Amino acid sequence: MSTDLPPPAARTAVVIVAAGSGTRLGRNMPKAAVPVAGVAMLERAIGSVADALPGARIVAVVPAGHPGLWQLCRTAAAGTRHDDCVTAGLDLVAVAGGATRNDSVRAGLDAVGDAEHVLVHDAARCLTPPAVFAAVVDALAAGARAVVPALPVVDTIKTVRAAPDPAIAAEAVDSTPARSGLRAVQTPQGFRRAVLVAAQRQVAAWPAERAEAVTDDALLMEMLGEDVYLVPGDERALKITTELDLMLAEALIAAGEEHS
Ligand code: CTP
Ligand code: MG
C-alpha cells in the first residue's frame, strides 16, 4: 500500500463566502449574483477555485433566499457545464449563510468535512489568479497553520480619534504607522482546519458586536497567538465592493488579464 500523501489540493476544502447583500454595490441583489462581464460573481469565483485547485471540495455559502445562486451551485455540482467558467462535476455543496460574514464562514466550516486544510475565500474576489491559491496551499503544505495573501499598501494610512474640538465636527489623526510595515490582506486565507474550527468555537460565545468586527479570518488566529504567514497577493484579487471596482474588474476581463 502506498503511503504517499494525496496532493495538497485533495487535502484542501475551500469555503467561498457569497451570502452578503451587496449593499455598497447597490444593485438590489446579493453581490454574488451580480454579473461581471456577463457572468455572475459566484460563478466566476467557483470557476477560478476549480481551475486553481482541481479536486478540492468547495463549500459555497449563499443567501438563503436567492434561488438563482442555489441553482448555480447545483449546476456546478451536477457537472452540467453552465458556461465556460464552471468545470464539470465539482465536489461542491451549497449552504445558507448568516447575518455577518463570520456567521457565513462558520456555516461553511460545518460543511467542509475532514479536510486537513481549509481556505476561506470571498466570492467578491472572483478574479483571484491561480498563483495566489497555489501560494497559500504551498505554505500550508510546508507547515504553516495560517496564511494570508498580502500586498504592500499604496496609501499612507492614519489611525483616527474622535474630534478633540467639538466645534470642529471632524475626526482627528491619532497616529501614522510607517507604511513600510503595513500590508493589505486579501483572500483566499488558508488555515489548518482544526485550528480555525477551534478559533470559531470561541467566537460563538462572543457578543454580536464583537463578532461582527471579524472582517478577516486571520484576525482570529492572531488572537489565539498563532503565527499568520504572508504570501504574495495580487491586484487582480481585488474585492469588488463598489461600482468603481466592478468597472475595474470588467476592464481586466476585457484586457484578458483575469486568468494569467
Ligand atoms: N459575506 C457573506 N455573508 C455575509 C456578509 C458577507 O458570505 N453575511 C461575503 C460576501 O458575499 C463577500 C465577502 O463576504 O463575498 C466579503 O463581504 P463584502 O465585500 O462586505 O460583501 P457584502 O457584505 O455583500 O457587501 P456590503 O458590505 O456592501 O453589503
Ligand atoms: Mg459586507
PDB file of N, CA and C in Angstrom, residues 73-148:
ATOM      1  N   CYS A  73     -25.140  26.697  -7.996  1.00  0.00           N
ATOM      2  CA  CYS A  73     -24.307  25.707  -7.289  1.00  0.00           C
ATOM      3  C   CYS A  73     -24.693  24.290  -7.674  1.00  0.00           C
ATOM      4  N   ARG A  74     -25.986  24.030  -7.775  1.00  0.00           N
ATOM      5  CA  ARG A  74     -26.434  22.683  -8.178  1.00  0.00           C
ATOM      6  C   ARG A  74     -25.901  22.346  -9.557  1.00  0.00           C
ATOM      7  N   THR A  75     -25.919  23.317 -10.436  1.00  0.00           N
ATOM      8  CA  THR A  75     -25.437  23.088 -11.797  1.00  0.00           C
ATOM      9  C   THR A  75     -23.945  22.756 -11.788  1.00  0.00           C
ATOM     10  N   ALA A  76     -23.191  23.494 -10.999  1.00  0.00           N
ATOM     11  CA  ALA A  76     -21.746  23.240 -10.929  1.00  0.00           C
ATOM     12  C   ALA A  76     -21.473  21.853 -10.357  1.00  0.00           C
ATOM     13  N   ALA A  77     -22.270  21.449  -9.336  1.00  0.00           N
ATOM     14  CA  ALA A  77     -22.055  20.154  -8.702  1.00  0.00           C
ATOM     15  C   ALA A  77     -22.498  19.010  -9.599  1.00  0.00           C
ATOM     16  N   ALA A  78     -23.560  19.249 -10.362  1.00  0.00           N
ATOM     17  CA  ALA A  78     -24.113  18.167 -11.193  1.00  0.00           C
ATOM     18  C   ALA A  78     -23.225  17.873 -12.389  1.00  0.00           C
ATOM     19  N   GLY A  79     -22.363  18.780 -12.719  1.00  0.00           N
ATOM     20  CA  GLY A  79     -21.454  18.508 -13.820  1.00  0.00           C
ATOM     21  C   GLY A  79     -21.985  18.960 -15.155  1.00  0.00           C
ATOM     22  N   THR A  80     -23.062  19.710 -15.133  1.00  0.00           N
ATOM     23  CA  THR A  80     -23.520  20.297 -16.383  1.00  0.00           C
ATOM     24  C   THR A  80     -22.776  21.598 -16.579  1.00  0.00           C
ATOM     25  N   ARG A  81     -22.078  21.703 -17.646  1.00  0.00           N
ATOM     26  CA  ARG A  81     -21.309  22.920 -17.879  1.00  0.00           C
ATOM     27  C   ARG A  81     -22.271  24.083 -18.076  1.00  0.00           C
ATOM     28  N   HIS A  82     -22.266  24.985 -17.135  1.00  0.00           N
ATOM     29  CA  HIS A  82     -23.214  26.096 -17.194  1.00  0.00           C
ATOM     30  C   HIS A  82     -22.721  27.127 -18.195  1.00  0.00           C
ATOM     31  N   ASP A  83     -21.430  27.354 -18.163  1.00  0.00           N
ATOM     32  CA  ASP A  83     -20.764  28.104 -19.214  1.00  0.00           C
ATOM     33  C   ASP A  83     -19.286  27.902 -18.996  1.00  0.00           C
ATOM     34  N   ASP A  84     -18.451  28.599 -19.715  1.00  0.00           N
ATOM     35  CA  ASP A  84     -17.034  28.278 -19.698  1.00  0.00           C
ATOM     36  C   ASP A  84     -16.364  28.469 -18.353  1.00  0.00           C
ATOM     37  N   CYS A  85     -17.071  29.103 -17.408  1.00  0.00           N
ATOM     38  CA  CYS A  85     -16.430  29.390 -16.132  1.00  0.00           C
ATOM     39  C   CYS A  85     -16.475  28.223 -15.156  1.00  0.00           C
ATOM     40  N   VAL A  86     -17.343  27.254 -15.359  1.00  0.00           N
ATOM     41  CA  VAL A  86     -17.514  26.202 -14.369  1.00  0.00           C
ATOM     42  C   VAL A  86     -17.079  24.875 -14.958  1.00  0.00           C
ATOM     43  N   THR A  87     -16.110  24.241 -14.308  1.00  0.00           N
ATOM     44  CA  THR A  87     -15.669  22.925 -14.730  1.00  0.00           C
ATOM     45  C   THR A  87     -16.729  21.914 -14.336  1.00  0.00           C
ATOM     46  N   ALA A  88     -16.923  20.917 -15.156  1.00  0.00           N
ATOM     47  CA  ALA A  88     -17.998  19.959 -14.913  1.00  0.00           C
ATOM     48  C   ALA A  88     -17.735  19.114 -13.671  1.00  0.00           C
ATOM     49  N   GLY A  89     -18.832  18.767 -12.968  1.00  0.00           N
ATOM     50  CA  GLY A  89     -18.784  17.760 -11.931  1.00  0.00           C
ATOM     51  C   GLY A  89     -17.920  18.090 -10.731  1.00  0.00           C
ATOM     52  N   LEU A  90     -18.146  19.222 -10.123  1.00  0.00           N
ATOM     53  CA  LEU A  90     -17.317  19.611  -8.984  1.00  0.00           C
ATOM     54  C   LEU A  90     -17.812  18.952  -7.700  1.00  0.00           C
ATOM     55  N   ASP A  91     -16.889  18.759  -6.759  1.00  0.00           N
ATOM     56  CA  ASP A  91     -17.261  18.339  -5.408  1.00  0.00           C
ATOM     57  C   ASP A  91     -17.690  19.608  -4.675  1.00  0.00           C
ATOM     58  N   LEU A  92     -18.932  19.974  -4.876  1.00  0.00           N
ATOM     59  CA  LEU A  92     -19.399  21.276  -4.377  1.00  0.00           C
ATOM     60  C   LEU A  92     -20.715  21.129  -3.631  1.00  0.00           C
ATOM     61  N   VAL A  93     -20.785  21.707  -2.455  1.00  0.00           N
ATOM     62  CA  VAL A  93     -22.064  21.784  -1.751  1.00  0.00           C
ATOM     63  C   VAL A  93     -22.368  23.248  -1.476  1.00  0.00           C
ATOM     64  N   ALA A  94     -23.661  23.548  -1.378  1.00  0.00           N
ATOM     65  CA  ALA A  94     -24.086  24.902  -1.037  1.00  0.00           C
ATOM     66  C   ALA A  94     -24.743  24.861   0.337  1.00  0.00           C
ATOM     67  N   VAL A  95     -24.452  25.864   1.141  1.00  0.00           N
ATOM     68  CA  VAL A  95     -25.115  26.002   2.437  1.00  0.00           C
ATOM     69  C   VAL A  95     -25.569  27.448   2.590  1.00  0.00           C
ATOM     70  N   ALA A  96     -26.519  27.657   3.491  1.00  0.00           N
ATOM     71  CA  ALA A  96     -27.045  29.015   3.699  1.00  0.00           C
ATOM     72  C   ALA A  96     -26.125  29.807   4.617  1.00  0.00           C
ATOM     73  N   GLY A  97     -25.917  31.074   4.272  1.00  0.00           N
ATOM     74  CA  GLY A  97     -25.064  31.941   5.075  1.00  0.00           C
ATOM     75  C   GLY A  97     -25.803  32.572   6.235  1.00  0.00           C
ATOM     76  N   GLY A  98     -25.106  33.423   6.958  1.00  0.00           N
ATOM     77  CA  GLY A  98     -25.682  34.071   8.136  1.00  0.00           C
ATOM     78  C   GLY A  98     -25.685  35.580   8.008  1.00  0.00           C
ATOM     79  N   ALA A  99     -25.965  36.236   9.129  1.00  0.00           N
ATOM     80  CA  ALA A  99     -26.135  37.697   9.111  1.00  0.00           C
ATOM     81  C   ALA A  99     -24.815  38.433   8.921  1.00  0.00           C
ATOM     82  N   THR A 100     -23.735  37.886   9.435  1.00  0.00           N
ATOM     83  CA  THR A 100     -22.427  38.529   9.261  1.00  0.00           C
ATOM     84  C   THR A 100     -21.525  37.601   8.447  1.00  0.00           C
ATOM     85  N   ARG A 101     -20.442  38.194   7.918  1.00  0.00           N
ATOM     86  CA  ARG A 101     -19.505  37.367   7.157  1.00  0.00           C
ATOM     87  C   ARG A 101     -19.007  36.215   8.020  1.00  0.00           C
ATOM     88  N   ASN A 102     -18.729  36.507   9.283  1.00  0.00           N
ATOM     89  CA  ASN A 102     -18.203  35.450  10.131  1.00  0.00           C
ATOM     90  C   ASN A 102     -19.220  34.337  10.362  1.00  0.00           C
ATOM     91  N   ASP A 103     -20.501  34.691  10.474  1.00  0.00           N
ATOM     92  CA  ASP A 103     -21.547  33.654  10.578  1.00  0.00           C
ATOM     93  C   ASP A 103     -21.513  32.777   9.331  1.00  0.00           C
ATOM     94  N   SER A 104     -21.311  33.408   8.192  1.00  0.00           N
ATOM     95  CA  SER A 104     -21.274  32.645   6.939  1.00  0.00           C
ATOM     96  C   SER A 104     -20.055  31.723   6.898  1.00  0.00           C
ATOM     97  N   VAL A 105     -18.924  32.217   7.372  1.00  0.00           N
ATOM     98  CA  VAL A 105     -17.725  31.367   7.415  1.00  0.00           C
ATOM     99  C   VAL A 105     -18.008  30.148   8.296  1.00  0.00           C
ATOM    100  N   ARG A 106     -18.634  30.384   9.449  1.00  0.00           N
ATOM    101  CA  ARG A 106     -18.930  29.259  10.354  1.00  0.00           C
ATOM    102  C   ARG A 106     -19.843  28.243   9.700  1.00  0.00           C
ATOM    103  N   ALA A 107     -20.853  28.743   8.987  1.00  0.00           N
ATOM    104  CA  ALA A 107     -21.771  27.815   8.301  1.00  0.00           C
ATOM    105  C   ALA A 107     -21.003  26.995   7.270  1.00  0.00           C
ATOM    106  N   GLY A 108     -20.081  27.622   6.581  1.00  0.00           N
ATOM    107  CA  GLY A 108     -19.285  26.907   5.592  1.00  0.00           C
ATOM    108  C   GLY A 108     -18.380  25.876   6.232  1.00  0.00           C
ATOM    109  N   LEU A 109     -17.784  26.247   7.351  1.00  0.00           N
ATOM    110  CA  LEU A 109     -16.862  25.323   8.028  1.00  0.00           C
ATOM    111  C   LEU A 109     -17.573  24.047   8.463  1.00  0.00           C
ATOM    112  N   ASP A 110     -18.845  24.180   8.827  1.00  0.00           N
ATOM    113  CA  ASP A 110     -19.606  23.000   9.252  1.00  0.00           C
ATOM    114  C   ASP A 110     -19.758  21.983   8.128  1.00  0.00           C
ATOM    115  N   ALA A 111     -19.518  22.413   6.896  1.00  0.00           N
ATOM    116  CA  ALA A 111     -19.757  21.525   5.749  1.00  0.00           C
ATOM    117  C   ALA A 111     -18.470  21.113   5.032  1.00  0.00           C
ATOM    118  N   VAL A 112     -17.318  21.416   5.612  1.00  0.00           N
ATOM    119  CA  VAL A 112     -16.088  21.108   4.864  1.00  0.00           C
ATOM    120  C   VAL A 112     -15.613  19.675   5.051  1.00  0.00           C
ATOM    121  N   GLY A 113     -16.244  18.916   5.966  1.00  0.00           N
ATOM    122  CA  GLY A 113     -15.786  17.544   6.174  1.00  0.00           C
ATOM    123  C   GLY A 113     -14.463  17.533   6.914  1.00  0.00           C
ATOM    124  N   ASP A 114     -13.641  16.505   6.623  1.00  0.00           N
ATOM    125  CA  ASP A 114     -12.430  16.343   7.437  1.00  0.00           C
ATOM    126  C   ASP A 114     -11.172  16.769   6.692  1.00  0.00           C
ATOM    127  N   ALA A 115     -11.312  17.727   5.790  1.00  0.00           N
ATOM    128  CA  ALA A 115     -10.137  18.227   5.073  1.00  0.00           C
ATOM    129  C   ALA A 115      -9.077  18.688   6.074  1.00  0.00           C
ATOM    130  N   GLU A 116      -7.825  18.515   5.696  1.00  0.00           N
ATOM    131  CA  GLU A 116      -6.746  18.925   6.593  1.00  0.00           C
ATOM    132  C   GLU A 116      -6.620  20.461   6.634  1.00  0.00           C
ATOM    133  N   HIS A 117      -6.795  21.049   5.446  1.00  0.00           N
ATOM    134  CA  HIS A 117      -6.669  22.500   5.330  1.00  0.00           C
ATOM    135  C   HIS A 117      -7.954  23.093   4.791  1.00  0.00           C
ATOM    136  N   VAL A 118      -8.231  24.308   5.208  1.00  0.00           N
ATOM    137  CA  VAL A 118      -9.389  24.993   4.649  1.00  0.00           C
ATOM    138  C   VAL A 118      -8.970  26.394   4.218  1.00  0.00           C
ATOM    139  N   LEU A 119      -9.438  26.759   3.035  1.00  0.00           N
ATOM    140  CA  LEU A 119      -9.228  28.118   2.531  1.00  0.00           C
ATOM    141  C   LEU A 119     -10.561  28.844   2.628  1.00  0.00           C
ATOM    142  N   VAL A 120     -10.546  30.066   3.107  1.00  0.00           N
ATOM    143  CA  VAL A 120     -11.754  30.879   3.139  1.00  0.00           C
ATOM    144  C   VAL A 120     -11.565  31.991   2.109  1.00  0.00           C
ATOM    145  N   HIS A 121     -12.522  32.063   1.179  1.00  0.00           N
ATOM    146  CA  HIS A 121     -12.347  32.957   0.027  1.00  0.00           C
ATOM    147  C   HIS A 121     -13.613  33.775  -0.194  1.00  0.00           C
ATOM    148  N   ASP A 122     -13.445  35.055  -0.486  1.00  0.00           N
ATOM    149  CA  ASP A 122     -14.583  35.921  -0.790  1.00  0.00           C
ATOM    150  C   ASP A 122     -15.011  35.727  -2.243  1.00  0.00           C
ATOM    151  N   ALA A 123     -16.293  35.446  -2.454  1.00  0.00           N
ATOM    152  CA  ALA A 123     -16.799  35.404  -3.829  1.00  0.00           C
ATOM    153  C   ALA A 123     -16.536  36.729  -4.529  1.00  0.00           C
ATOM    154  N   ALA A 124     -16.515  37.804  -3.735  1.00  0.00           N
ATOM    155  CA  ALA A 124     -16.313  39.135  -4.303  1.00  0.00           C
ATOM    156  C   ALA A 124     -14.902  39.318  -4.869  1.00  0.00           C
ATOM    157  N   ARG A 125     -13.988  38.388  -4.582  1.00  0.00           N
ATOM    158  CA  ARG A 125     -12.632  38.436  -5.170  1.00  0.00           C
ATOM    159  C   ARG A 125     -12.571  37.410  -6.294  1.00  0.00           C
ATOM    160  N   CYS A 126     -13.499  37.535  -7.213  1.00  0.00           N
ATOM    161  CA  CYS A 126     -13.720  36.460  -8.183  1.00  0.00           C
ATOM    162  C   CYS A 126     -12.669  36.406  -9.286  1.00  0.00           C
ATOM    163  N   LEU A 127     -11.763  37.376  -9.347  1.00  0.00           N
ATOM    164  CA  LEU A 127     -10.716  37.331 -10.380  1.00  0.00           C
ATOM    165  C   LEU A 127      -9.358  36.941  -9.796  1.00  0.00           C
ATOM    166  N   THR A 128      -9.364  36.358  -8.624  1.00  0.00           N
ATOM    167  CA  THR A 128      -8.093  35.961  -7.994  1.00  0.00           C
ATOM    168  C   THR A 128      -7.355  34.952  -8.879  1.00  0.00           C
ATOM    169  N   PRO A 129      -6.111  35.234  -9.254  1.00  0.00           N
ATOM    170  CA  PRO A 129      -5.390  34.314 -10.144  1.00  0.00           C
ATOM    171  C   PRO A 129      -4.972  33.019  -9.431  1.00  0.00           C
ATOM    172  N   PRO A 130      -4.792  31.943 -10.188  1.00  0.00           N
ATOM    173  CA  PRO A 130      -4.422  30.643  -9.602  1.00  0.00           C
ATOM    174  C   PRO A 130      -3.155  30.699  -8.760  1.00  0.00           C
ATOM    175  N   ALA A 131      -2.215  31.557  -9.129  1.00  0.00           N
ATOM    176  CA  ALA A 131      -0.943  31.598  -8.387  1.00  0.00           C
ATOM    177  C   ALA A 131      -1.150  31.986  -6.924  1.00  0.00           C
ATOM    178  N   VAL A 132      -2.184  32.764  -6.654  1.00  0.00           N
ATOM    179  CA  VAL A 132      -2.433  33.157  -5.264  1.00  0.00           C
ATOM    180  C   VAL A 132      -2.924  31.944  -4.465  1.00  0.00           C
ATOM    181  N   PHE A 133      -3.848  31.168  -5.050  1.00  0.00           N
ATOM    182  CA  PHE A 133      -4.297  29.929  -4.383  1.00  0.00           C
ATOM    183  C   PHE A 133      -3.106  28.999  -4.155  1.00  0.00           C
ATOM    184  N   ALA A 134      -2.289  28.869  -5.193  1.00  0.00           N
ATOM    185  CA  ALA A 134      -1.152  27.941  -5.111  1.00  0.00           C
ATOM    186  C   ALA A 134      -0.194  28.363  -4.003  1.00  0.00           C
ATOM    187  N   ALA A 135       0.052  29.649  -3.877  1.00  0.00           N
ATOM    188  CA  ALA A 135       0.993  30.126  -2.854  1.00  0.00           C
ATOM    189  C   ALA A 135       0.465  29.823  -1.451  1.00  0.00           C
ATOM    190  N   VAL A 136      -0.847  29.984  -1.266  1.00  0.00           N
ATOM    191  CA  VAL A 136      -1.441  29.716   0.048  1.00  0.00           C
ATOM    192  C   VAL A 136      -1.361  28.221   0.361  1.00  0.00           C
ATOM    193  N   VAL A 137      -1.742  27.399  -0.611  1.00  0.00           N
ATOM    194  CA  VAL A 137      -1.734  25.944  -0.401  1.00  0.00           C
ATOM    195  C   VAL A 137      -0.302  25.442  -0.162  1.00  0.00           C
ATOM    196  N   ASP A 138       0.646  25.988  -0.891  1.00  0.00           N
ATOM    197  CA  ASP A 138       2.043  25.561  -0.718  1.00  0.00           C
ATOM    198  C   ASP A 138       2.545  25.901   0.684  1.00  0.00           C
ATOM    199  N   ALA A 139       2.186  27.090   1.161  1.00  0.00           N
ATOM    200  CA  ALA A 139       2.644  27.471   2.510  1.00  0.00           C
ATOM    201  C   ALA A 139       2.021  26.563   3.569  1.00  0.00           C
ATOM    202  N   LEU A 140       0.753  26.184   3.375  1.00  0.00           N
ATOM    203  CA  LEU A 140       0.113  25.252   4.320  1.00  0.00           C
ATOM    204  C   LEU A 140       0.809  23.895   4.269  1.00  0.00           C
ATOM    205  N   ALA A 141       1.108  23.452   3.039  1.00  0.00           N
ATOM    206  CA  ALA A 141       1.770  22.145   2.888  1.00  0.00           C
ATOM    207  C   ALA A 141       3.156  22.163   3.530  1.00  0.00           C
ATOM    208  N   ALA A 142       3.757  23.340   3.573  1.00  0.00           N
ATOM    209  CA  ALA A 142       5.090  23.456   4.178  1.00  0.00           C
ATOM    210  C   ALA A 142       5.008  23.537   5.710  1.00  0.00           C
ATOM    211  N   GLY A 143       3.783  23.595   6.253  1.00  0.00           N
ATOM    212  CA  GLY A 143       3.641  23.543   7.706  1.00  0.00           C
ATOM    213  C   GLY A 143       3.018  24.759   8.357  1.00  0.00           C
ATOM    214  N   ALA A 144       2.762  25.829   7.574  1.00  0.00           N
ATOM    215  CA  ALA A 144       2.108  26.998   8.176  1.00  0.00           C
ATOM    216  C   ALA A 144       0.695  26.612   8.620  1.00  0.00           C
ATOM    217  N   ARG A 145       0.220  27.217   9.690  1.00  0.00           N
ATOM    218  CA  ARG A 145      -1.143  26.932  10.180  1.00  0.00           C
ATOM    219  C   ARG A 145      -2.113  28.030   9.812  1.00  0.00           C
ATOM    220  N   ALA A 146      -1.593  29.178   9.393  1.00  0.00           N
ATOM    221  CA  ALA A 146      -2.442  30.297   8.943  1.00  0.00           C
ATOM    222  C   ALA A 146      -1.653  31.095   7.913  1.00  0.00           C
ATOM    223  N   VAL A 147      -2.284  31.354   6.768  1.00  0.00           N
ATOM    224  CA  VAL A 147      -1.593  32.002   5.647  1.00  0.00           C
ATOM    225  C   VAL A 147      -2.539  32.998   4.988  1.00  0.00           C
ATOM    226  N   VAL A 148      -2.054  34.205   4.729  1.00  0.00           N
ATOM    227  CA  VAL A 148      -2.881  35.183   4.016  1.00  0.00           C
ATOM    228  C   VAL A 148      -2.090  35.798   2.868  1.00  0.00           C
TER     229      VAL A 148
END
